[in-house]
Coordinates of C-alpha atoms in Angstrom, one line a residue:
X1 CA 11.6 38.4 -26.4
X2 CA 8.6 36.3 -25.6
X3 CA 6.3 36.3 -28.7
X4 CA 2.6 37.3 -28.2
X5 CA -0.1 34.7 -28.8
X6 CA -1.2 36.3 -32.1
X7 CA 2.4 36.3 -33.4
X8 CA 2.7 32.6 -32.8
X9 CA -0.9 31.6 -33.5
X10 CA -1.1 31.4 -37.3
X11 CA 0.5 28.0 -37.6
X12 CA -1.7 26.7 -34.8
X13 CA -4.8 28.0 -36.6
X14 CA -3.7 26.3 -39.8
X15 CA -3.1 23.0 -37.9
X16 CA -6.5 23.4 -36.3
X17 CA -8.2 23.7 -39.7
X18 CA -6.3 20.6 -41.0
X19 CA -7.2 18.7 -37.8
X20 CA -10.9 19.3 -38.3
X21 CA -10.6 17.5 -41.7
X22 CA -8.5 14.7 -40.4
X23 CA -10.1 14.5 -36.9
X24 CA -6.7 14.6 -35.3
X25 CA -5.7 16.2 -32.0
X26 CA -2.6 18.4 -32.4
X27 CA -0.3 19.4 -29.6
X28 CA 2.4 22.0 -29.6
X29 CA 4.8 22.7 -26.7
X30 CA 7.3 25.6 -26.8
X31 CA 9.8 26.0 -24.0
X32 CA 9.7 29.6 -23.1
X33 CA 12.0 29.8 -20.0
X34 CA 13.9 26.6 -19.4
X35 CA 15.7 27.9 -16.3
X36 CA 12.3 28.8 -14.7
X37 CA 10.7 25.5 -15.8
X38 CA 8.2 27.2 -18.1
X39 CA 6.6 26.2 -21.4
X40 CA 3.6 27.2 -23.5
X41 CA 1.3 24.5 -24.6
X42 CA -1.4 24.4 -27.2
X43 CA -3.9 21.7 -28.1
X44 CA -6.2 21.9 -31.1
X45 CA -9.3 19.6 -31.0
X46 CA -11.5 18.8 -34.0
X47 CA -14.8 20.4 -34.6
X48 CA -17.7 19.3 -32.4
X49 CA -21.5 19.7 -32.7
X50 CA -21.8 20.4 -29.0
X51 CA -22.0 23.9 -27.5
X52 CA -19.4 23.1 -24.8
X53 CA -16.2 21.0 -24.7
X54 CA -14.7 19.8 -21.4
X55 CA -10.9 19.9 -21.5
X56 CA -9.1 18.0 -18.8
X57 CA -5.7 17.4 -17.2
X58 CA -5.4 13.9 -15.6
X59 CA -5.5 13.8 -11.8
X60 CA -3.0 11.0 -11.6
X61 CA -0.5 9.2 -13.8
X62 CA -0.3 5.5 -14.6
X63 CA 2.1 3.5 -12.5
X64 CA 1.5 5.6 -9.3
X65 CA -1.8 4.9 -7.6
X66 CA -2.6 8.1 -5.8
X67 CA -3.9 11.5 -6.8
X68 CA -1.3 14.0 -7.9
X69 CA -3.5 17.0 -8.8
X70 CA -1.5 17.6 -11.9
X71 CA -3.5 20.6 -13.0
X72 CA -1.7 22.7 -10.4
X73 CA 1.0 23.5 -13.0
X74 CA -1.4 25.2 -15.4
X75 CA -1.9 28.9 -15.5
X76 CA -3.3 31.5 -18.1
X77 CA -5.7 29.0 -19.6
X78 CA -7.4 30.4 -22.8
X79 CA -9.4 29.0 -25.7
X80 CA -9.9 30.2 -29.3
X81 CA -11.9 29.2 -32.3
X82 CA -10.5 28.3 -35.7
X83 CA -10.2 32.0 -36.6
X84 CA -8.2 32.9 -33.4
X85 CA -11.2 34.5 -31.7
X86 CA -11.4 34.0 -27.9
X87 CA -13.9 31.5 -26.5
X88 CA -15.4 31.6 -23.0
X89 CA -13.8 29.3 -20.5
X90 CA -15.1 28.2 -17.0
X91 CA -13.1 26.0 -14.7
X92 CA -15.6 23.4 -13.3
X93 CA -13.3 21.3 -11.1
X94 CA -9.6 21.1 -10.2
X95 CA -8.7 19.5 -13.5
X96 CA -11.5 20.5 -15.9
X97 CA -12.0 23.6 -18.1
X98 CA -15.3 23.9 -19.9
X99 CA -15.0 25.8 -23.2
X100 CA -18.0 27.4 -24.8
X101 CA -17.7 26.2 -28.4
X102 CA -19.1 27.2 -31.7
X103 CA -20.7 24.0 -33.3
X104 CA -18.8 22.9 -36.3
X105 CA -15.7 24.7 -35.4
X106 CA -12.3 23.5 -34.1
X107 CA -11.1 24.5 -30.7
X108 CA -7.6 25.5 -29.6
X109 CA -6.6 25.9 -26.0
X110 CA -3.5 27.5 -24.7
X111 CA -1.9 27.6 -21.3
X112 CA 1.4 28.2 -19.5
X113 CA 2.9 25.0 -17.9
X114 CA 5.2 25.0 -14.9
X115 CA 7.2 21.8 -15.1
X116 CA 9.3 21.2 -12.0
X117 CA 8.1 17.7 -10.8
X118 CA 11.1 15.6 -11.7
X119 CA 10.6 13.2 -8.7
X120 CA 7.0 12.7 -9.6
X121 CA 8.2 11.7 -13.1
X122 CA 5.4 13.7 -14.7
X123 CA 7.1 16.9 -16.0
X124 CA 10.4 18.6 -15.7
X125 CA 12.1 21.4 -17.7
X126 CA 15.5 22.9 -17.2
X127 CA 18.3 24.3 -19.3
X128 CA 19.6 20.8 -20.2
X129 CA 16.4 18.8 -20.9
X130 CA 12.7 18.3 -20.6
X131 CA 10.9 15.2 -19.5
X132 CA 7.3 15.2 -20.6
X133 CA 4.8 12.7 -19.4
X134 CA 1.5 13.6 -21.1
X135 CA -0.5 13.0 -17.9
X136 CA 1.0 16.2 -16.5
X137 CA 1.6 18.1 -19.7
X138 CA -1.1 17.7 -22.3
X139 CA -4.9 18.2 -21.6
X140 CA -7.4 16.0 -23.4
X141 CA -11.1 16.0 -24.3
X142 CA -13.0 12.8 -23.8
X143 CA -14.9 12.9 -27.1
X144 CA -11.5 12.9 -28.9
X145 CA -9.6 10.5 -26.7
X146 CA -9.4 7.9 -29.4
X147 CA -8.4 10.2 -32.2
X148 CA -5.0 10.3 -33.8
X149 CA -2.5 12.6 -32.0
X150 CA 0.4 14.7 -33.3
X151 CA 3.0 16.4 -31.1
X152 CA 5.4 19.1 -32.1
X153 CA 8.1 20.5 -29.8
X154 CA 9.9 23.8 -30.0
X155 CA 13.1 23.2 -28.0
X156 CA 16.6 24.8 -27.8
X157 CA 19.0 24.1 -30.7
X158 CA 21.1 21.0 -30.3
X159 CA 18.5 19.0 -28.3
X160 CA 17.4 15.6 -29.3
X161 CA 13.9 14.2 -28.7
X162 CA 13.2 10.5 -27.9
X163 CA 9.9 8.7 -27.1
X164 CA 8.2 5.4 -27.4
X165 CA 5.9 7.1 -29.9
X166 CA 6.7 7.0 -33.6
X167 CA 8.5 10.0 -35.0
X168 CA 6.6 12.5 -37.0
X169 CA 7.5 14.7 -39.9
X170 CA 10.1 16.8 -38.1
X171 CA 13.0 16.3 -35.7
X172 CA 10.9 17.0 -32.7
X173 CA 7.6 15.7 -33.8
X174 CA 5.7 12.5 -32.8
X175 CA 2.5 10.7 -33.7
X176 CA 0.3 8.4 -31.8
X177 CA -2.9 6.6 -32.7
X178 CA -4.7 8.1 -29.6
X179 CA -4.3 9.9 -26.3
X180 CA -3.8 6.6 -24.4
X181 CA -0.7 5.9 -26.4
X182 CA 0.5 9.4 -26.0
X183 CA 0.1 9.3 -22.2
X184 CA 2.0 6.0 -22.1
X185 CA 4.9 7.2 -24.2
X186 CA 6.8 10.0 -22.3
X187 CA 9.2 12.3 -24.2
X188 CA 12.8 12.9 -23.2
X189 CA 14.2 15.8 -25.1
X190 CA 17.5 17.5 -24.4
X191 CA 21.2 16.7 -24.2
X192 CA 21.8 13.0 -23.4
X193 CA 23.8 9.9 -24.2
X194 CA 22.1 7.6 -26.6
X195 CA 22.6 3.9 -27.5
X196 CA 20.6 1.6 -29.7
X197 CA 20.8 -2.1 -30.5
X198 CA 18.7 -5.1 -31.6
X199 CA 17.2 -8.0 -29.7
X200 CA 15.2 -10.6 -31.7
X201 CA 14.8 -8.1 -34.5
X202 CA 13.4 -5.4 -32.1
X203 CA 15.1 -2.1 -31.4
X204 CA 16.3 -1.5 -27.9
X205 CA 17.2 2.1 -27.1
X206 CA 18.9 3.8 -24.1
X207 CA 18.9 7.5 -23.4
X208 CA 20.8 8.8 -20.4
X209 CA 20.3 12.3 -19.1
X210 CA 22.8 13.6 -16.6
X211 CA 26.4 13.0 -15.6
X212 CA 27.4 10.3 -13.1
X213 CA 29.4 7.2 -12.6
X214 CA 27.5 5.1 -15.1
X215 CA 28.9 3.2 -18.0
X216 CA 26.4 3.5 -20.8
X217 CA 27.8 0.8 -23.0
X218 CA 27.8 -1.7 -20.2
X219 CA 24.3 -0.7 -19.2
X220 CA 23.2 -1.3 -22.8
X221 CA 24.8 -4.8 -22.9
X222 CA 23.2 -5.8 -19.6
X223 CA 19.7 -4.3 -20.5
X224 CA 19.7 -6.5 -23.6
X225 CA 20.2 -9.6 -21.4
X226 CA 17.2 -8.5 -19.3
X227 CA 15.2 -8.1 -22.4
X228 CA 16.0 -11.6 -23.6
X229 CA 15.4 -13.3 -20.3
X230 CA 12.1 -11.5 -19.7
X231 CA 10.8 -12.4 -23.2
X232 CA 11.5 -16.1 -22.5
X233 CA 8.9 -16.2 -19.8
X234 CA 6.3 -15.2 -22.3
X235 CA 7.4 -17.6 -25.0
X236 CA 9.2 -14.8 -26.8
X237 CA 5.9 -13.0 -27.5
X238 CA 6.8 -9.3 -27.4
X239 CA 4.1 -6.6 -27.1
X240 CA 6.4 -4.1 -28.9
X241 CA 8.7 -3.6 -31.8
X242 CA 10.8 -0.9 -30.2
X243 CA 11.6 -0.2 -26.5
X244 CA 13.2 2.9 -25.0
X245 CA 15.0 3.0 -21.6
X246 CA 15.2 6.6 -20.3
X247 CA 17.6 7.0 -17.4
X248 CA 18.0 10.1 -15.3
X249 CA 21.3 10.4 -13.5
X250 CA 20.4 13.2 -11.1
X251 CA 20.3 14.3 -7.5
X252 CA 17.6 14.4 -4.8
X253 CA 15.1 12.0 -6.5
X254 CA 14.9 8.3 -7.3
X255 CA 12.4 5.9 -8.6
X256 CA 11.0 4.5 -11.8
X257 CA 7.8 4.3 -13.9
X258 CA 6.7 1.8 -16.5
X259 CA 5.1 2.7 -19.8
X260 CA 3.8 0.8 -22.8
X261 CA 7.1 0.5 -24.6
X262 CA 9.4 2.6 -22.5
X263 CA 10.4 3.4 -19.0
X264 CA 12.0 6.2 -17.0
X265 CA 14.5 5.2 -14.2
X266 CA 15.9 7.9 -11.8
X267 CA 18.9 7.3 -9.6
X268 CA 21.3 9.6 -7.8
X269 CA 24.1 10.2 -10.3
X270 CA 26.8 8.5 -8.2
X271 CA 24.9 5.3 -7.4
X272 CA 25.5 3.3 -10.6
X273 CA 28.6 1.8 -8.9
X274 CA 30.0 -0.1 -7.0
X275 CA 28.5 -3.5 -7.9
X276 CA 25.8 -3.5 -5.2
X277 CA 24.5 -0.2 -6.4
X278 CA 24.7 -1.3 -10.0
X279 CA 22.7 -4.4 -9.2
X280 CA 20.0 -2.2 -7.7
X281 CA 19.8 -0.4 -11.0
X282 CA 19.5 -3.6 -13.0
X283 CA 16.7 -4.9 -10.7
X284 CA 14.8 -1.7 -11.2
X285 CA 15.3 -1.9 -14.9
X286 CA 14.1 -5.5 -14.9
X287 CA 11.1 -4.5 -12.8
X288 CA 10.0 -1.8 -15.2
X289 CA 10.6 -3.9 -18.3
X290 CA 8.6 -6.8 -16.9
X291 CA 5.7 -4.3 -16.5
X292 CA 5.7 -4.0 -20.3
X293 CA 3.7 -7.3 -20.1
X294 CA 2.3 -7.3 -16.5
X295 CA 0.3 -4.0 -16.2
X296 CA 0.7 -2.6 -19.7
X297 CA -0.1 -5.6 -21.9
X298 CA -2.5 -7.0 -19.3
X299 CA -3.8 -5.6 -16.1
X300 CA -6.9 -5.8 -13.7
X301 CA -10.1 -5.1 -15.7
X302 CA -11.1 -2.2 -13.4
X303 CA -8.2 -0.3 -15.0
X304 CA -9.2 -1.0 -18.7
X305 CA -9.4 1.6 -19.9
X306 CA -7.7 3.9 -17.4
X307 CA -9.9 6.5 -15.8
X308 CA -7.5 9.5 -15.6
X309 CA -9.8 11.7 -13.5
X310 CA -10.7 9.2 -10.7
X311 CA -9.3 6.4 -8.6
X312 CA -9.2 3.1 -10.4
X313 CA -10.1 0.8 -7.5
X314 CA -9.3 -2.9 -7.7
X315 CA -8.2 -5.8 -5.4
X316 CA -5.4 -7.1 -7.6
X317 CA -2.6 -4.5 -7.5
X318 CA -0.6 -7.0 -5.4
X319 CA -0.4 -9.1 -8.6
X320 CA 0.3 -6.1 -10.9
X321 CA 3.0 -4.7 -8.7
X322 CA 4.1 -7.3 -6.2
X323 CA 4.5 -10.1 -8.8
X324 CA 6.6 -7.6 -10.8
X325 CA 8.8 -7.1 -7.8
X326 CA 9.2 -10.8 -7.5
X327 CA 10.3 -11.2 -11.0
X328 CA 12.8 -8.4 -11.1
X329 CA 15.1 -10.3 -8.9
X330 CA 14.7 -13.6 -10.8
X331 CA 15.2 -12.0 -14.2
X332 CA 18.5 -10.5 -13.1
X333 CA 19.6 -13.8 -11.6
X334 CA 18.6 -15.9 -14.7
X335 CA 20.2 -13.3 -17.0
X336 CA 23.5 -14.1 -15.3
X337 CA 23.9 -10.5 -14.0
X338 CA 23.8 -11.4 -10.3
X339 CA 25.0 -14.5 -8.4
X340 CA 22.8 -17.0 -6.6
X341 CA 24.1 -15.9 -3.2
X342 CA 23.3 -12.3 -4.0
X343 CA 19.8 -13.3 -4.9
X344 CA 19.3 -15.3 -1.7
X345 CA 20.8 -12.5 0.4
X346 CA 18.1 -10.1 -0.9
X347 CA 15.4 -12.6 -0.2
X348 CA 16.6 -13.3 3.4
X349 CA 16.3 -9.5 4.0
X350 CA 12.9 -9.4 2.4
X351 CA 11.5 -12.2 4.5
X352 CA 13.1 -10.9 7.7
X353 CA 11.6 -7.4 7.1
X354 CA 8.2 -8.9 6.3
X355 CA 8.2 -10.8 9.6
X356 CA 8.7 -7.5 11.4
X357 CA 5.6 -5.9 9.9
X358 CA 2.8 -6.4 12.4
X359 CA 0.4 -4.9 9.8
X360 CA 0.4 -8.3 8.0
X361 CA -2.2 -9.4 10.5
X362 CA -4.1 -6.1 10.2
X363 CA -4.7 -5.9 6.4
X364 CA -5.0 -8.4 3.6
X365 CA -3.3 -8.2 0.2
X366 CA -6.6 -7.7 -1.5
X367 CA -7.6 -4.9 0.9
X368 CA -4.2 -3.2 0.5
X369 CA -4.7 -3.2 -3.2
X370 CA -8.0 -1.5 -2.9
X371 CA -6.7 1.0 -0.4
X372 CA -3.5 1.8 -2.3
X373 CA -5.0 5.1 -3.3
X374 CA -5.1 6.2 0.4
X375 CA -2.0 4.3 1.6
X376 CA 0.1 6.0 4.3
X377 CA 3.8 5.5 5.0
X378 CA 5.9 5.4 8.1
X379 CA 5.0 3.7 11.4
X380 CA 1.3 3.4 10.7
X381 CA 2.0 1.6 7.4
X382 CA 4.3 -0.9 9.2
X383 CA 2.0 -1.5 12.1
X384 CA -1.4 -1.5 10.5
X385 CA -0.9 -2.2 6.8
X386 CA 0.9 -4.3 4.2
X387 CA 2.6 -3.0 1.1
X388 CA 1.3 -4.2 -2.3
X389 CA 4.9 -4.6 -3.4
X390 CA 6.4 -6.6 -0.6
X391 CA 3.2 -8.5 0.3
X392 CA 2.7 -9.3 -3.4
X393 CA 6.3 -10.4 -3.7
X394 CA 6.2 -12.9 -0.8
X395 CA 2.8 -14.2 -2.0
X396 CA 4.4 -14.6 -5.5
X397 CA 7.2 -16.6 -3.9
X398 CA 4.7 -18.9 -2.2
X399 CA 2.7 -19.3 -5.4
X400 CA 5.7 -20.1 -7.6
X401 CA 7.1 -22.7 -5.2
X402 CA 3.7 -24.3 -4.7
X403 CA 3.0 -24.4 -8.4
X404 CA 6.4 -26.1 -9.0
X405 CA 5.7 -28.6 -6.2
X406 CA 2.3 -29.4 -7.7
X407 CA 3.8 -29.9 -11.2
X408 CA 7.0 -31.6 -10.3
X409 CA 9.0 -28.5 -11.2
X410 CA 7.7 -28.4 -14.7
X411 CA 5.6 -25.2 -14.4
X412 CA 5.5 -22.2 -12.2
X413 CA 4.1 -18.7 -11.7
X414 CA 5.4 -17.4 -15.0
X415 CA 3.1 -19.9 -16.8
X416 CA 0.1 -18.3 -15.0
X417 CA 1.2 -14.9 -16.2
X418 CA 1.6 -16.2 -19.7
X419 CA -2.1 -17.3 -19.6
X420 CA -3.2 -13.8 -18.4
X421 CA -1.1 -12.2 -21.2
X422 CA -2.6 -14.4 -23.9
X423 CA -6.2 -14.6 -22.7
X424 CA -6.8 -11.4 -20.7
X425 CA -4.8 -8.7 -22.5
X426 CA -5.9 -5.0 -22.2
X427 CA -7.3 -5.4 -25.7
X428 CA -9.6 -8.2 -24.3
X429 CA -10.6 -6.2 -21.2
X430 CA -8.1 -7.3 -18.6
X431 CA -8.3 -9.9 -15.9
X432 CA -10.2 -10.4 -12.6
X433 CA -10.0 -12.7 -9.6
X434 CA -11.9 -15.6 -11.4
X435 CA -9.5 -15.3 -14.3
X436 CA -6.4 -15.6 -12.0
X437 CA -7.9 -18.6 -10.2
X438 CA -8.7 -20.2 -13.6
X439 CA -5.1 -19.6 -14.7
X440 CA -3.8 -21.2 -11.5
X441 CA -6.0 -24.2 -12.0
X442 CA -4.9 -24.5 -15.7
X443 CA -1.2 -24.5 -14.6
X444 CA -1.5 -26.9 -11.7
X445 CA -4.7 -28.8 -12.1
X446 CA -5.6 -27.8 -8.6
X447 CA -8.3 -25.6 -7.0
X448 CA -6.7 -22.5 -5.5
X449 CA -9.8 -20.9 -4.0
X450 CA -9.0 -22.1 -0.5
X451 CA -5.5 -20.8 -0.6
X452 CA -6.8 -17.5 -1.9
X453 CA -9.3 -17.2 1.0
X454 CA -6.5 -17.7 3.5
X455 CA -3.6 -15.7 2.0
X456 CA -5.1 -13.1 -0.3
X457 CA -8.4 -12.2 1.2
X458 CA -7.2 -13.3 4.7
X459 CA -4.1 -12.6 6.8
X460 CA -2.9 -16.2 7.5
X461 CA 0.8 -16.2 8.2
X462 CA 3.0 -17.5 5.4
X463 CA 4.8 -20.7 6.4
X464 CA 8.2 -19.6 5.3
X465 CA 10.1 -22.5 6.9
X466 CA 8.0 -25.1 5.1
X467 CA 8.1 -23.2 1.9
X468 CA 11.9 -22.8 1.9
X469 CA 12.4 -26.4 2.8
X470 CA 10.6 -27.5 -0.3
X471 CA 13.4 -25.9 -2.4
X472 CA 16.2 -27.1 -0.2
X473 CA 16.8 -23.9 1.8
X474 CA 16.7 -22.8 5.4
X475 CA 16.7 -19.4 7.0
X476 CA 19.1 -18.6 9.8
X477 CA 21.2 -15.8 11.3
X478 CA 24.6 -15.5 9.6
X479 CA 27.6 -15.8 11.9
X480 CA 31.1 -14.9 10.7
X481 CA 33.5 -17.9 10.3
X482 CA 35.3 -19.0 13.5
X483 CA 33.0 -17.0 15.7
X484 CA 30.3 -18.2 18.1
X485 CA 26.7 -17.1 17.9
X486 CA 26.2 -14.0 19.9
X487 CA 22.9 -12.4 21.1
X488 CA 21.7 -8.8 21.2
X489 CA 18.9 -6.9 22.8
X490 CA 15.9 -6.2 20.7
X491 CA 13.5 -3.4 21.8
X492 CA 11.4 -3.0 18.6
X493 CA 12.2 0.6 17.9
X494 CA 13.7 2.0 14.7
X495 CA 16.0 5.0 15.2
X496 CA 16.9 7.7 12.7
X497 CA 20.2 6.8 11.3
X498 CA 23.0 9.0 12.7
X499 CA 20.7 10.8 15.2
X500 CA 22.4 12.0 18.4
X501 CA 20.5 11.8 20.7
X502 CA 18.6 8.9 19.2
X503 CA 15.3 9.8 17.6
X504 CA 12.6 7.1 17.4
X505 CA 10.9 6.9 14.0
X506 CA 9.0 3.6 14.3
X507 CA 7.9 1.5 17.2
X508 CA 6.8 -2.0 16.2
X509 CA 3.4 -3.0 17.4
X510 CA 3.5 -5.3 20.5
X511 CA 7.3 -5.0 20.8
X512 CA 8.9 -4.4 24.2
X513 CA 9.2 -0.7 23.4
X514 CA 5.5 -0.6 22.4
X515 CA 4.5 -2.2 25.6
X516 CA 6.7 0.1 27.6
X517 CA 5.0 3.2 26.1
X518 CA 7.8 4.4 23.8
X519 CA 6.3 6.2 20.8
X520 CA 7.5 7.5 17.4
X521 CA 9.0 11.0 17.9
X522 CA 10.5 10.3 21.3
X523 CA 14.1 11.3 21.7
X524 CA 16.1 8.7 23.7
X525 CA 18.8 10.3 25.8
X526 CA 19.9 7.6 28.2
X527 CA 19.6 3.9 28.9
X528 CA 20.4 2.8 32.5
X529 CA 22.0 6.2 33.1
X530 CA 24.3 6.1 30.1
X531 CA 24.0 8.7 27.3
X532 CA 23.0 7.1 24.0
X533 CA 22.9 7.9 20.3
X534 CA 21.5 5.9 17.4
X535 CA 25.0 4.6 16.7
X536 CA 25.9 3.3 20.1
X537 CA 22.7 2.4 21.8
X538 CA 23.0 -1.3 21.0
X539 CA 26.6 -1.4 22.4
X540 CA 25.6 0.3 25.6
X541 CA 22.5 -1.9 26.1
X542 CA 24.8 -5.0 25.7
X543 CA 26.7 -3.9 28.8
X544 CA 23.6 -5.1 30.8
X545 CA 23.0 -8.8 30.9
X546 CA 19.5 -8.8 32.4
X547 CA 16.5 -6.4 32.2
X548 CA 14.5 -4.4 32.8
X549 CA 16.2 -1.2 31.4
X550 CA 15.5 2.3 32.6
X551 CA 15.1 4.6 29.5
X552 CA 15.1 8.4 29.7
X553 CA 13.6 10.3 26.8
X554 CA 12.3 13.6 25.8
X555 CA 8.7 14.0 24.7
X556 CA 7.2 17.4 24.0
X557 CA 10.4 18.8 25.5
X558 CA 9.7 17.1 28.8
X559 CA 11.9 14.4 30.4
X560 CA 10.1 11.1 30.7
X561 CA 11.2 7.8 32.3
X562 CA 10.2 4.4 31.0
X563 CA 10.9 0.8 32.1
X564 CA 11.5 -1.6 29.2
X565 CA 12.4 -5.2 29.1
X566 CA 13.9 -6.0 25.7
X567 CA 14.2 -9.4 24.2
X568 CA 17.4 -11.2 23.4
X569 CA 17.9 -12.5 19.8
X570 CA 20.7 -13.9 17.8
X571 CA 23.0 -11.2 16.5
X572 CA 23.7 -11.0 12.8
X573 CA 22.0 -10.7 9.4
X574 CA 19.3 -13.1 8.2
X575 CA 20.6 -15.5 5.6
X576 CA 19.2 -18.2 3.3
X577 CA 21.4 -21.2 2.8
X578 CA 21.3 -24.8 1.7
X579 CA 19.4 -26.9 4.2
X580 CA 21.3 -29.6 6.0
X581 CA 20.9 -32.8 4.1
X582 CA 18.7 -31.3 1.4
X583 CA 17.3 -34.1 -0.8
X584 CA 17.9 -34.5 -4.5
X585 CA 14.2 -33.7 -5.0
X586 CA 14.5 -30.5 -3.0
X587 CA 17.5 -29.5 -4.9
X588 CA 15.8 -30.2 -8.2
X589 CA 12.8 -28.1 -7.2
X590 CA 15.1 -25.3 -6.1
X591 CA 16.9 -25.3 -9.4
X592 CA 13.6 -25.3 -11.3
X593 CA 12.3 -22.4 -9.2
X594 CA 15.4 -20.2 -9.6
X595 CA 16.1 -21.2 -13.2
X596 CA 19.8 -21.8 -12.3
X597 CA 21.5 -25.1 -11.4
X598 CA 22.0 -26.1 -7.8
X599 CA 25.6 -25.4 -7.0
X600 CA 27.8 -28.2 -5.9
X601 CA 29.5 -26.1 -3.3
X602 CA 26.2 -25.5 -1.5
X603 CA 25.8 -29.2 -1.1
X604 CA 29.3 -29.6 0.2
X605 CA 28.8 -26.8 2.7
X606 CA 25.6 -28.4 3.9
X607 CA 27.2 -31.8 4.4
X608 CA 30.2 -30.2 6.2
X609 CA 27.9 -28.3 8.5
X610 CA 26.0 -31.4 9.3
X611 CA 29.2 -33.3 10.0
X612 CA 30.4 -30.6 12.3
X613 CA 27.2 -30.9 14.4
X614 CA 27.8 -34.6 15.1
X615 CA 29.2 -35.3 18.6

């Protein structure tokens, strides 16, 4: 039977009286119906001299830069004084409740919480666990944001509770110095695998919720290597004494979020193997762990401190997120967890995909950072925008190689980040554009303001061929051994995988399909009179050696005919390989950039390829 409020209120009142003396904020969460994702939450705030107290639920969570309206999970909001007597409450906006207080008296608020946002990584409760990110669980009051916090959970018997926060006086209790630490230390409570080990005297922990094809012991071994390699880039200066990896092996959701000394990583339960899938997990883990420094230990000044109710606008998210995407690949490579060829394969795909984003000429990296709060996806994103992750990653590639060229391979982008960490931490107020430019100058001795105007504030094309040549690489289309280079038709459309008939999801700006008037949402039914699906459209187009093509499609349930003249391009995947006759200087710079030695077999293949081209 569900207890009434008064039956459960006495301990809360006692905690509230104690909190008034200690000026603590005390939270209690009791799971009331796990199967229906329900919990009861209470928060007791110290006494105030004001006649009202605004109690708020954040409107977004850190690590995701858009509004989530997290107060929508709150119902039955009530408030009580230290004697358990009701206080008047008025909701003043979507995430704020104004409590009419009694001056000099503590305030306890209570509400029902619906927690079924697993994919948002804010709150989720079921019969096996609860994942609790304070941004979607615990309300706060701005006057007490810096006060000490205690958390007590009432959960089913047999559950274990983990968090980046310090443990409290009971099995399911935690303490934090303030609300900002609470909000950056999510709680995983329930039934899970747990592993712990040490790196440089620091505790590294791994909690895995859910069944799947993962190997927890191997994951722990590899995560330790990621920890070691990341710390090297900061001179083994750690911003934590204990770090917790939370892994959700689940279904229907995927993604990850960084926190101050923990992360949560979600993957479909059967995607921890084979190797390609496992490498994806390791890269995500490296990404989130690198964020422990870049974003958590130091971040753009406009986000220090976080404003949980409003957008935190700044023009440097491409550094915070894009540079982290850049290093997740490098960390896994340098840790010996992936091969050099696997790394280069990923970068070939990244560059090729970037070159098919017409939005790179429509929006700068700085503008994309500012507009991340209203960013859209799909076709519009590709044709009119850039992504702070991919754009920031290719800019980081350019910055790193250029810094190494300027310093003879001795210093790179990681040295710029070390300066930001040491001089512009969150404790010191964060960094801004002048701080980044000063750090670049400190590393290289060169003025980067002109480069910044072109590539960060502007939309100048990145000179990939020149850039790659500096580190002894070239980009080409891969052709299987003993086969001649073939061509294929390129129209510029993206089709929904497996669709039959072929459904158009994206049409690249200024491509042949775009010029012919094909639009997203069209259903292609025939090309030159032959029925087509997403799977076979390329093969059937290859039957024709010259254009134009007659395309029949349905739009608004009406049959439409279009004439399209696709372009021929080399058939195969983009690939990065050793440049023909790469110099010793280029190889040395390439080795310094990657942090791994230039392989001898690459040189041999390059020389062999060059010899084969001679008449």
